[in-house]
XYZ file of C-alpha atoms in Angstrom:
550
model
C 45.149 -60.544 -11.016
C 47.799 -63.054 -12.057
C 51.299 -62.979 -12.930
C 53.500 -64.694 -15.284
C 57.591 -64.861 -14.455
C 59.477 -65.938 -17.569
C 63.186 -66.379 -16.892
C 65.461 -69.724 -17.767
C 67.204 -69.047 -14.123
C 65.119 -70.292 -10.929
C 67.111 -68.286 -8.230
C 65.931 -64.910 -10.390
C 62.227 -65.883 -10.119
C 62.635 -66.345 -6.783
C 64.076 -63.286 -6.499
C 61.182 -61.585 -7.913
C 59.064 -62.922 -6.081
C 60.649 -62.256 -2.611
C 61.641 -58.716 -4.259
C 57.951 -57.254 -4.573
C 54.757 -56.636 -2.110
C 52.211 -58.584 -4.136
C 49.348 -58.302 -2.292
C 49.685 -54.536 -1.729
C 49.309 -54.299 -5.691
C 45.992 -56.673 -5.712
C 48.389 -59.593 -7.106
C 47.520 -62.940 -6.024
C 48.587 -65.227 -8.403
C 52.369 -65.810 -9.166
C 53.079 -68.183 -12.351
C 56.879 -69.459 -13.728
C 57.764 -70.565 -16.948
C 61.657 -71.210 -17.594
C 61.329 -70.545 -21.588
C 58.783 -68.761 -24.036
C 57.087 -72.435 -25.317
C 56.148 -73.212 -21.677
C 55.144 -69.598 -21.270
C 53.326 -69.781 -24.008
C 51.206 -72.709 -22.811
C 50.646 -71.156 -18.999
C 49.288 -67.688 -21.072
C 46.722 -69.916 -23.508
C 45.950 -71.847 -20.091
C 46.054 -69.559 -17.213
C 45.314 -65.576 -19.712
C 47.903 -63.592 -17.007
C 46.883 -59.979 -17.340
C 50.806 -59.514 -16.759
C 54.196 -61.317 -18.309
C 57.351 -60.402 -16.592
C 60.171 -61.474 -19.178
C 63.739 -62.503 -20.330
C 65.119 -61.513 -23.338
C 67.495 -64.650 -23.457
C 66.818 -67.836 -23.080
C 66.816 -71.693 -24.492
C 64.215 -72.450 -26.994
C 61.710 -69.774 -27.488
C 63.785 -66.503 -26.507
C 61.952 -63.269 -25.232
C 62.066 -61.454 -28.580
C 60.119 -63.983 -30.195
C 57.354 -64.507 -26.813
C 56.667 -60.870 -27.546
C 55.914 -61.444 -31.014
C 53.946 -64.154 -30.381
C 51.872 -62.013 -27.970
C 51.706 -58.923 -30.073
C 50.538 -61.363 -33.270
C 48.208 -63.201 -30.762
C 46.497 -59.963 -30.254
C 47.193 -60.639 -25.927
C 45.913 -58.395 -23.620
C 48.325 -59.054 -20.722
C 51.218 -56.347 -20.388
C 54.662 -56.633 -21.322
C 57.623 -56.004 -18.970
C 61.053 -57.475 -19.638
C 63.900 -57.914 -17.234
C 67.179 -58.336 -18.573
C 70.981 -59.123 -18.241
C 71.679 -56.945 -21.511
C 71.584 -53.402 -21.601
C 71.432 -54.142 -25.761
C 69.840 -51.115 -27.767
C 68.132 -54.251 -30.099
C 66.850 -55.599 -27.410
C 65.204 -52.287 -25.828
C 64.207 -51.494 -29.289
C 62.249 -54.973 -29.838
C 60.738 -54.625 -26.396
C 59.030 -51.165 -27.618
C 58.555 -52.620 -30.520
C 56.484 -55.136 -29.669
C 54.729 -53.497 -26.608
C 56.777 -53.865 -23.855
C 56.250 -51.187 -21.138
C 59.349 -51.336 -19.303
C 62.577 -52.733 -20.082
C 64.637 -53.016 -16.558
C 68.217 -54.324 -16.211
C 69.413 -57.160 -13.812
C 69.809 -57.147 -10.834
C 66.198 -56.270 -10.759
C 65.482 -52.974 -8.416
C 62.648 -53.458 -6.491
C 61.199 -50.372 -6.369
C 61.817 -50.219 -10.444
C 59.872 -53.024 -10.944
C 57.297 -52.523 -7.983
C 56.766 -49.370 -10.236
C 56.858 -50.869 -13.351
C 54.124 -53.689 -12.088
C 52.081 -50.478 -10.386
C 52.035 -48.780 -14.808
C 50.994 -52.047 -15.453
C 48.052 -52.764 -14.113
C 47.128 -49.529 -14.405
C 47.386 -49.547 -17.904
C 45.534 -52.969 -18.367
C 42.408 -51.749 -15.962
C 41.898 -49.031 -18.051
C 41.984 -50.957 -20.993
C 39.769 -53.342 -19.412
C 37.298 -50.927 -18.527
C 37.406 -49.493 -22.252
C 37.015 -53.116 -23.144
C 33.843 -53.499 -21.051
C 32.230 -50.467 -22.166
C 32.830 -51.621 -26.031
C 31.582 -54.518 -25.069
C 28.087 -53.465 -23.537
C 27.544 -51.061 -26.301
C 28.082 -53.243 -28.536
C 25.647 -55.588 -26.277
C 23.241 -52.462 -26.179
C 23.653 -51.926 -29.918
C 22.772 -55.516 -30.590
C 19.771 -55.651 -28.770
C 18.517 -52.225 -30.164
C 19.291 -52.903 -33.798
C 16.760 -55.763 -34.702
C 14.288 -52.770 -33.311
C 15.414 -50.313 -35.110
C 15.248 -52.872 -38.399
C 11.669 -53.601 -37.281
C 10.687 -50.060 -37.522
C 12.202 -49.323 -40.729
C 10.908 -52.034 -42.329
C 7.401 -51.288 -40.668
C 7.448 -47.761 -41.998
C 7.821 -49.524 -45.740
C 4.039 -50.699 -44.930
C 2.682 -47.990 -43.123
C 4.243 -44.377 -44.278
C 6.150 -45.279 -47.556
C 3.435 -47.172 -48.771
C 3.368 -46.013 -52.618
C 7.028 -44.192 -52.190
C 10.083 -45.208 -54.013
C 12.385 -44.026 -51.312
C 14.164 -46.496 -49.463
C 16.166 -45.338 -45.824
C 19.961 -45.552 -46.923
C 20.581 -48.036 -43.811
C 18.214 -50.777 -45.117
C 19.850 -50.297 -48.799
C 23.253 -50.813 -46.768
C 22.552 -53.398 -44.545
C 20.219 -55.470 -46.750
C 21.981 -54.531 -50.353
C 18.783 -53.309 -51.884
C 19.658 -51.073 -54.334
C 19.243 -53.489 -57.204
C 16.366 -54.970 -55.665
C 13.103 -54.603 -58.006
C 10.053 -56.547 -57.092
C 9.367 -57.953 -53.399
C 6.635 -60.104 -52.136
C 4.680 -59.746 -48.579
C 3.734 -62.840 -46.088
C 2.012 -62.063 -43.320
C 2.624 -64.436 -40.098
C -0.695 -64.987 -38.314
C 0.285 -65.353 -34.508
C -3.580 -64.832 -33.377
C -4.673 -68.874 -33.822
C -1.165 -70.135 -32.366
C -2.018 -73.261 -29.967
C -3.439 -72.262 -26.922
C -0.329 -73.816 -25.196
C 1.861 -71.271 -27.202
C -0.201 -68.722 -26.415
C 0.050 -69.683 -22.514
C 3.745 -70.336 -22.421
C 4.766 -66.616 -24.139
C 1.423 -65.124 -22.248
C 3.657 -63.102 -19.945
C 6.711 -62.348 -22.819
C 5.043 -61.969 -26.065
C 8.506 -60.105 -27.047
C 10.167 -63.099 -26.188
C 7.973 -65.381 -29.186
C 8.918 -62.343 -31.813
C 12.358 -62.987 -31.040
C 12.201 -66.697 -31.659
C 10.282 -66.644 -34.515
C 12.446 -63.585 -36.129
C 15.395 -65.589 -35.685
C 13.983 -68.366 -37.099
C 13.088 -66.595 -40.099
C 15.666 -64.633 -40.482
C 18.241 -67.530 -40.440
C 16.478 -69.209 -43.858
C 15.533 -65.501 -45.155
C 18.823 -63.892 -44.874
C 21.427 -66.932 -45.349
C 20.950 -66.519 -49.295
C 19.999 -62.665 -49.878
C 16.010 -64.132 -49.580
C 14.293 -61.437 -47.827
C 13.760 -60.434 -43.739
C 11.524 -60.869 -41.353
C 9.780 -57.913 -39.140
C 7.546 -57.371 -36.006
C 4.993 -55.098 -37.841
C 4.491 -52.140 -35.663
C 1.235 -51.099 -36.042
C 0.231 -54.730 -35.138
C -0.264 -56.477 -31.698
C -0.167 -60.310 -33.628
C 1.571 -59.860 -36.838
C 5.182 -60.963 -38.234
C 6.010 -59.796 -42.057
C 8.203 -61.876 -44.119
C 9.300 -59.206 -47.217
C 10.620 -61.226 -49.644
C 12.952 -60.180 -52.586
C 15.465 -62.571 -53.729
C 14.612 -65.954 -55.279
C 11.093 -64.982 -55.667
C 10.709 -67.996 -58.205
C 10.698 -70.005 -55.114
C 8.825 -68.463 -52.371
C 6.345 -71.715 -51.530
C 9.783 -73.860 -50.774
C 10.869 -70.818 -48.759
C 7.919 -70.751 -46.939
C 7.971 -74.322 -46.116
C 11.324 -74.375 -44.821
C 10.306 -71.232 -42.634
C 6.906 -73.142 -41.208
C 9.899 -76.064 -40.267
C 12.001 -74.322 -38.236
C 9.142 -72.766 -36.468
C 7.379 -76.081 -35.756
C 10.923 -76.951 -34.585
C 10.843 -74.069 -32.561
C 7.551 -73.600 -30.332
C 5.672 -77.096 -31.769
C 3.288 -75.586 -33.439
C 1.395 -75.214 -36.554
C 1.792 -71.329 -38.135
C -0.712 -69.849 -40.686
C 0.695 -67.671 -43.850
C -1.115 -65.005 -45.406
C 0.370 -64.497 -48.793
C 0.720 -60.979 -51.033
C 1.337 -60.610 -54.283
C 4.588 -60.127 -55.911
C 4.617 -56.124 -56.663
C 7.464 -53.106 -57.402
C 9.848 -53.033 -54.954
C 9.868 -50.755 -52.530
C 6.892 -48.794 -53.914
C 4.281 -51.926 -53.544
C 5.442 -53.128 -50.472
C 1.908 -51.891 -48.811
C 0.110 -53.193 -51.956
C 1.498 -56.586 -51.073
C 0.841 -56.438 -47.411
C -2.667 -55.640 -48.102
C -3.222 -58.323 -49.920
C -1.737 -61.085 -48.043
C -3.389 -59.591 -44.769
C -6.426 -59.792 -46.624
C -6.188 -63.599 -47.691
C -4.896 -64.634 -43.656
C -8.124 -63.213 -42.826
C -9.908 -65.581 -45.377
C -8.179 -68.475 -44.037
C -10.639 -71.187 -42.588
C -10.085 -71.483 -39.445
C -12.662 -75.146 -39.190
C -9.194 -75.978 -41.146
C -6.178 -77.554 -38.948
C -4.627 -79.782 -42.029
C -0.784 -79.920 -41.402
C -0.129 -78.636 -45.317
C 1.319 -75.270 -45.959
C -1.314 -72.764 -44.529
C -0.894 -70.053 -46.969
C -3.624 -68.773 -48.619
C -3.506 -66.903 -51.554
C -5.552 -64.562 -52.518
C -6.860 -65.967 -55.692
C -7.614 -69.369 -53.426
C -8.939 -67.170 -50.896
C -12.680 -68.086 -49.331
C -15.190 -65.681 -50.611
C -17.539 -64.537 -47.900
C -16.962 -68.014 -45.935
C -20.188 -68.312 -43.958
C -21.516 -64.650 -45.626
C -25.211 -66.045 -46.055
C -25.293 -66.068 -42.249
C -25.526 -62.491 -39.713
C -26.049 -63.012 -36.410
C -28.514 -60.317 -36.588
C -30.745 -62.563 -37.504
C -30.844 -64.067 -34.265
C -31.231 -61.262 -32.646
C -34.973 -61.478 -31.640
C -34.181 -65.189 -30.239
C -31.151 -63.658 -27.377
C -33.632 -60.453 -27.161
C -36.433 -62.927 -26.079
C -34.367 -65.151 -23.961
C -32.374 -62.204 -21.653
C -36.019 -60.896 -20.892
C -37.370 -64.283 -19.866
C -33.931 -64.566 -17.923
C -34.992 -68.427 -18.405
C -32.156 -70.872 -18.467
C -33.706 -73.262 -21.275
C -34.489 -70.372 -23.245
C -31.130 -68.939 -23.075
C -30.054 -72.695 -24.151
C -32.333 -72.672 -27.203
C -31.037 -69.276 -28.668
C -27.292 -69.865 -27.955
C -28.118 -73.677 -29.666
C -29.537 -72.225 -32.625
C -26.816 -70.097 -33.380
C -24.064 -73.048 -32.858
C -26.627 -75.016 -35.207
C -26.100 -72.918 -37.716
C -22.647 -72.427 -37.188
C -22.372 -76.422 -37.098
C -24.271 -76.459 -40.735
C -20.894 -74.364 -42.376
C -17.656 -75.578 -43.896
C -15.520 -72.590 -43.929
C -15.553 -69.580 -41.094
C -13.010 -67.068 -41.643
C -11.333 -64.805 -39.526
C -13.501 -61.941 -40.955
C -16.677 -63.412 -40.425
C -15.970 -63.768 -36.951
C -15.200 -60.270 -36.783
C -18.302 -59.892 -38.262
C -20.355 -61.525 -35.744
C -18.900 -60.084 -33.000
C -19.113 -56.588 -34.441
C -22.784 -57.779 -34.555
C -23.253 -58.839 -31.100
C -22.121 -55.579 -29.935
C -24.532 -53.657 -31.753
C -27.313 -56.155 -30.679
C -26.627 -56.007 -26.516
C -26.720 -52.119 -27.139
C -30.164 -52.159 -29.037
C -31.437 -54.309 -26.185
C -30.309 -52.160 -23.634
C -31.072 -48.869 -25.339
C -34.788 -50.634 -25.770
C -34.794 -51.281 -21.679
C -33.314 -47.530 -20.952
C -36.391 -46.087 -23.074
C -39.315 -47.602 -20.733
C -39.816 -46.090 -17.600
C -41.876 -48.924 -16.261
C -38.721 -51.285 -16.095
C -35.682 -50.390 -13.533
C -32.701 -48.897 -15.436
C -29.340 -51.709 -15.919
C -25.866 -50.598 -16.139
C -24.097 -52.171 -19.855
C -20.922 -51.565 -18.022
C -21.961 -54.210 -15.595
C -21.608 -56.892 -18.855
C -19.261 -57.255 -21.070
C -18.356 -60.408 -23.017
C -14.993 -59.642 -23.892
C -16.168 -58.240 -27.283
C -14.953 -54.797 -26.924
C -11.679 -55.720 -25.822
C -9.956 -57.408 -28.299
C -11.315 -59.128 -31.484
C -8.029 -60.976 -31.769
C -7.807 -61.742 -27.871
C -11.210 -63.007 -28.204
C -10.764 -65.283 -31.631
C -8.095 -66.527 -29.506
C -9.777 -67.930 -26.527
C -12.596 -69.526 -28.970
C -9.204 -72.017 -29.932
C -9.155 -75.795 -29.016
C -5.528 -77.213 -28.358
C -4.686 -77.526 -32.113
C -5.377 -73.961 -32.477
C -8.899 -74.933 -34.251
C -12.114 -72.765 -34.031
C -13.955 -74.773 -31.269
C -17.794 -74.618 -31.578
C -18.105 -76.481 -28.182
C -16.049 -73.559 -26.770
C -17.897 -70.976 -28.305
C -21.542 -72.319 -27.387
C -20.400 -71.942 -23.440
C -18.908 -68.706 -23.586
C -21.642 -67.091 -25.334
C -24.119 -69.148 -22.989
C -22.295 -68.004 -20.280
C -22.182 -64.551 -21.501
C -25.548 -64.458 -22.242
C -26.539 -65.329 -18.528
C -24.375 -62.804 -17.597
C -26.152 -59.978 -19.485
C -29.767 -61.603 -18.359
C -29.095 -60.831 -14.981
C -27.441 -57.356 -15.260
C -30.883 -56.844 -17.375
C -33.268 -57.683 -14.572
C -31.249 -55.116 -12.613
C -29.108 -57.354 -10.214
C -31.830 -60.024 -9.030
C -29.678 -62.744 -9.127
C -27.504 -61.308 -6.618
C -27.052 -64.746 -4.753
C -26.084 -65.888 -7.846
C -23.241 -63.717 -8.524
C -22.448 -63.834 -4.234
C -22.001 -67.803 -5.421
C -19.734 -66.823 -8.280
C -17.755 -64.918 -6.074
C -17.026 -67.549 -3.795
C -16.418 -69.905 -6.445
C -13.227 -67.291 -7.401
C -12.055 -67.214 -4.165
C -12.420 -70.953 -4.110
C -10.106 -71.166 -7.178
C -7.373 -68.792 -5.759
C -7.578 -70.569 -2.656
C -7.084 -74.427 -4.438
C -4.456 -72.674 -6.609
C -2.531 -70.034 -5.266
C 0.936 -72.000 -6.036
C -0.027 -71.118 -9.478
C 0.465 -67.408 -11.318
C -3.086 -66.490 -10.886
C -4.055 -63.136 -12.702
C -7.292 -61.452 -13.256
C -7.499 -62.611 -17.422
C -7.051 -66.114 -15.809
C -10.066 -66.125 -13.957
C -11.660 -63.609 -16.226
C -11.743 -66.202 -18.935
C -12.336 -69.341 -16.568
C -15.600 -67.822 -15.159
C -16.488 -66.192 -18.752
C -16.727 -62.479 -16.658
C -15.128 -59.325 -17.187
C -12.163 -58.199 -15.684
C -13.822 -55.181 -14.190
C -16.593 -56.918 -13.028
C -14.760 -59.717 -10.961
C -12.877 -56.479 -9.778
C -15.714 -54.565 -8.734
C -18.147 -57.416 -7.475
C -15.565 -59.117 -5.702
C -14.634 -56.734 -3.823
C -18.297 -55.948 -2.694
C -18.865 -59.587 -1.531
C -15.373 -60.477 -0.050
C -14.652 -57.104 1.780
C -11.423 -56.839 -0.331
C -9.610 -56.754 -3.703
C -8.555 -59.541 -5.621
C -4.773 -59.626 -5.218
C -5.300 -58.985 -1.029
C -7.328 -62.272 -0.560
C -4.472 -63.750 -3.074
C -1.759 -62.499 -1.064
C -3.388 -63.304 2.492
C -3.979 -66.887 1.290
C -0.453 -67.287 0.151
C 1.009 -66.039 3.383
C -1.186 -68.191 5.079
C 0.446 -71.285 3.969
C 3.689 -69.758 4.006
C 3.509 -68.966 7.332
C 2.713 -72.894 7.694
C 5.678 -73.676 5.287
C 8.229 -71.499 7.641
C 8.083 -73.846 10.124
C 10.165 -76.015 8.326
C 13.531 -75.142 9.092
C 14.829 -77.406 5.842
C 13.005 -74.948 3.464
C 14.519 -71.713 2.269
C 12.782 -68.971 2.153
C 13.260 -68.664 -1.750
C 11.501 -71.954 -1.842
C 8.509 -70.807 -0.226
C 8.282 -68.550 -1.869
C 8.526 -70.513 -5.145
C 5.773 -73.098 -3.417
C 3.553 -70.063 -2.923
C 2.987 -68.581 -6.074
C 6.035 -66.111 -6.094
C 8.888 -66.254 -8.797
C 10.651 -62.945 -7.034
C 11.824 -63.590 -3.428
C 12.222 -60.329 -2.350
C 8.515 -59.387 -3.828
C 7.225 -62.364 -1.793
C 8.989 -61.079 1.575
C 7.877 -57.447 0.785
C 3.950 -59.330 0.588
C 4.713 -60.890 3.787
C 5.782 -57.975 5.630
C 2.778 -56.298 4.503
C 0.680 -58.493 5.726
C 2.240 -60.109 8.926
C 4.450 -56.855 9.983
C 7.694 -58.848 10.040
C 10.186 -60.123 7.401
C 9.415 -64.005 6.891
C 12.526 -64.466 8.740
C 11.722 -62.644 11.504
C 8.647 -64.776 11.358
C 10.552 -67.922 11.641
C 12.630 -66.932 14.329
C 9.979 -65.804 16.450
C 8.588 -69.233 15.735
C 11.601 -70.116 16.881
C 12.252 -68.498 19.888
C-alpha cells in the first residue's frame, strides 16, 4: 500500500514519516510532493491508495487537490493535516471526502489512527470493488448465453407466436420491428484445419464467429447473431433492419470471418417473413436451402443459397440401394477385388454427378444403414452360417451424420470422392470380416499393432480415440474393445506407459524442467502429467530424478 505526503514544508514530512509505524499498518511505500500540481502528477503516476494533505500551500493549495480528486472520481483516501483550525477549511475537507482533518503539530497516535480508518475504509471498498467487478465479469460472460437462448426459443417454441420476451424488445429495440429475415451459418463443411484447431473448444469458434457477426450486425440496428440451441453446427443470423440490403450484409459478415479463422463459410438463406411470428418460417427455409447447397462446389463467391436457386434433388436419380446386391455379394465373398469393384462402382457413379447436396448424403447414409442391417438380419436367419455381432462394425454412420459429412472433407472443405472411396472400402472390409465371424483375426491382431505403432511414433502429440478412430477407419468401441484383447491393456495405459517411458529418459537431463517434459510428452497440464507418472512409476517425476541422482 502506498502513501502520498503533501505538505510545502520538508521538516513536516519528515516528521511524518519518523512519527508513524509504517510497516505495522502494511505501508511500504512513502511518496512527497511539496504542492497539489506535483501531487497531482505522483497520484496519475504512482495511484496512492492514501493522500496525507495540507490545506495551504504555493500553487495548487489543498482545497483545490481535493477537488481535483473528488472530480477525478480517485479512490485513494483523504486525510488533511493542518496549521489552521479554520471551520472553511474543516468544512471543505468533509466536503470533498476527507476522513480526518488533524491539526499541527501532528499527534502520532491521531494520525496512526487516522491512517488505521483509512485503509480500512479503502479495503473494504476495494473488496466491494472486486466483487462488482467479477459480477459484472460473471454477468458478461453469462449474458451472450442467455441472448442465445432467447433468441433460440424464437425458432423453436415461439415459432408462429407474436410474443416477444420484454428483454430482447429492450436490449435489441424491437418493438417497431416488423419483418425479419433468417441465415443459417453452416459450420459442418468448415476446412478440416478449422475443424482440427477448435476440435477440443468448439465454444471457443461460436464465440469468434458471434463476435464477428455481431460487430457488422449490431453496429447499425442490422440484426444479431445466435448459437442455435437445438443445434450441434449451426449459427443464426436474424436479420431486421436494412433488409433491402441483406446480400452486402452478408458479404461483409463472410469477410470478417475469412479474416477471422481463414476460411470459406456457407449461408443458408430464409425468406423475409412477419417479425417475430415467422421467425421459424424463415429458419426453415434457409436450413432447407444450406442443405441444398452443392457441396462438389468450393467457388470463393457468396455461398448463400436461396431457396428459389436451391438444387432440386441434386443427385436424386441415384439410391444407394441400388447397389446393394453388389456390397451384399462382395462382404460374403470377403474377396478384396470384389470389395474394390462394388465400392468403385458406387464412386463411378458418384464421379458421373455435378451437384451432391448435403441431403443426399444424408440420404445415402440413411441407406447404408438399412442395407448392413438387411445383410446381417439375412446371416442371423440361417442356421447353417455362425452368428456375427453388428456391434462389432460400425462405420461411423450411426454416430453423427454431420461428424461423418465432415470427415468426407478435403482441405478446402470440398466433398472428396477419393476420401470417400477409402473409407467406405475400408469400412466395407471391416464389416466382411465381422461377417465371416472373426476369421481374419490376424488381421485385426495386425491392426492392433499398427495403433500401438502410431501412439508409440506419436505420443508427443494429443492422441485421442476419434484420432485413431478415423485414421484406421474403425469404431471407437471397437479399437476399445479389440485393443485391449490383443495388447493386455486399454488404450490410454499403453499411451501413458509409453510417454513415461521417454520421460523417464528425458529426466535425466538436469537442464529440462519438468513442465517441459511434460510438454515434450504429450501433456499440456503438468500436474496431470506428474499424477500419470506417479501412477505408473510410484514416485513423483522428481523423486524420479533425484533418485537418478543420488
Amino acid at each position: 500500500m502506498k502513501v502520498l505526503l503533501v505538505d510545502d514544508e520538508q521538516h513536516v514530512r519528515d516528521a511524518i514519516r519518523l512519527l508513524i509505524d509504517w510497516e505495522t499498518l502494511g505501508i511500504d511505500a512513502i511518496l512527497e510532493a511539496d504542492n497539489g500540481d506535483t501531487a497531482i502528477v505522483l497520484i496519475e503516476e504512482e495511484q496512492p491508495e492514501i493522500v496525507i494533505t495540507d490545506m495551504r500551500m504555493p500553487h495548487r493549495d489543498g482545497v483545490s487537490l481535493l477537488a481535483w480528486l473528488q472530480a477525478e472520481s480517485r479512490k485513494c483516501k483523504t486525510i488533511v493535516v493542518s496549521g489552521y483550525d479554520d471551520f472553511e477549511l474543516v468544512r471543505s475537507s468533509m466536503k470533498y471526502g476527507g476522513l480526518d482533518y488533524l491539526l499541527k503539530p501532528v499527534d502520532p497516535e491521531q494520525l496512526t489512527e487516522a491512517l488505521r480508518k483509512a485503509k480500512l475504509s479503502w479495503e473494504g471498498e476495494e473488496r466491494s470493488r472486486q466483487l462488482t467487478q467479477q459480477r459484472n465479469m460473471e454477468i458478461n460472460q453469462i449474458k451472450p448465453l442467455y441472448w442465445d437462448k432467447l433468441f433460440s426459443g424464437l425458432i423453436s417454441e415461439n415459432g408462429g407466436k407474436t410474443s416477444l420476451p420484454s428483454v430482447l424488445k429492450d436490449e435489441f429495440k424491437l418493438d417497431l420491428i416488423e419483418r425479419c429475415l433468417t441465415i443459417v451459418v453452416g459450420l459442418d463443411t468448415l476446412e478440416p484445419a478449422v475443424m482440427r484447431k477448435f476440435a477440443l473448444n468448439r465454444d471457443l469458434l461460436f464465440f469468434a464467429l458471434s463476435n464477428v457477426c455481431n460487430e457488422i450486425l449490431r453496429e447499425d440496428g442490422r440484426g444479431f447473431a445466435f448459437r442455435y440451441w437445438n443445434s450441434e453446427h449451426e449459427m443464426v443470423l436474424l436479420l431486421w433492419g436494412r433488409l433491402e440490403e441483406w446480400p452486402d450484409t452478408i458479404r461483409r459478415v463472410q469477410a470478417g470471418i475469412r479474416n477471422t479463422i481463414q476460411s470459406r463459410i456457407e449461408f443458408g438463406i430464409g425468406t423475409i417473413q412477419p417479425f417475430p411470428s415467422g421467425v421459424s418460417v424463415s429458419y426453415q427455409k434457409a436450413r432447407a436451402a444450406l442443405k441444398q447447397r452443392n457441396l462438389l462446389d468450393f467457388s470463393d463467391s457468396l455461398n448463400g443459397v436461396e431457396p428459389a436457386a436451391a438444387a432440386s434433388g441434386a443427385g436424386g436419380s441415384l439410391s444407394m440401394t441400388d447397389y446393394e446386391e453388389r456390397f451384399r455379394v462382395a462382404v460374403r465373398s470377403g474377396r478384396e477385388k470384389d470389395l474394390q469393384a462394388a465400392v468403385d462402382s458406387w464412386i463411378d457413379a458418384l464421379s458421373r454427378l455435378e451437384s451432391i447436396s448435403q441431403s443426399q448424403m444424408e440420404q445415402w447414409f440413411s441407406e447404408f444403414d438399412a442395407i448392413v442391417n438387411r445383410l446381417f438380419n439375412d446371416k442371423a436367419s440361417r442356421p447353417e452360417e455362425s452368428g456375427a455381432d453388428i456391434g462389432e462394425f460400425k462405420l461411423n454412420v450411426a454416430d453423427n451424420s454431420i461428424q461423418l459429412l465432415s470427415s468426407l472433407m478435403d482441405e478446402t472443405g470440398r466433398l472428396s470422392l477419393s476420401i470417400w472411396r477409402e473409407r467406405l472400402l475400408a469400412g466395407l472390409n471391416e464389416l466382411a470380416q465381422v461377417y465371416h465371424g472373426g476369421s481374419n483375426r490376424q488381421q485385426e491382431m495386425n491392426v492392433m499393432h499398427e495403433i500401438a505403432k502410431y501412439m508409440e511414433q506419436h505420443y508427443h502429440r494429443e492422441v485421442t480415440l476419434q484420432d485413431i478412430s478415423e485414421r484406421f477407419y474403425l469404431s471407437r468401441e471397437y479399437i476399445s474393445r479389440r485393443f485391449k484383447q490383443e495388447m493386455g491393456e486399454n488404450v490410454f495405459d499403453y499411451l501413458a506407459r509409453i510417454r513415461v517411458e521417454k520421460a523417464r529418459l528425458l529426466l535425466a537431463n538436469p537442464n529440462l524442467k519438468i513442465g517441459q517434459i511434460a510438454e515434450m510428452v504429450g501433456y499440456d497440464d503438468e500436474k496431470y502429467f506428474s499424477k500419470v507418472f506417479k501412477k505408473i512409476e510410484g514416485v513423483s517425476p522428481n523423486q524420479y530424478r533425484k533418485q537418478q541422482e543420488g
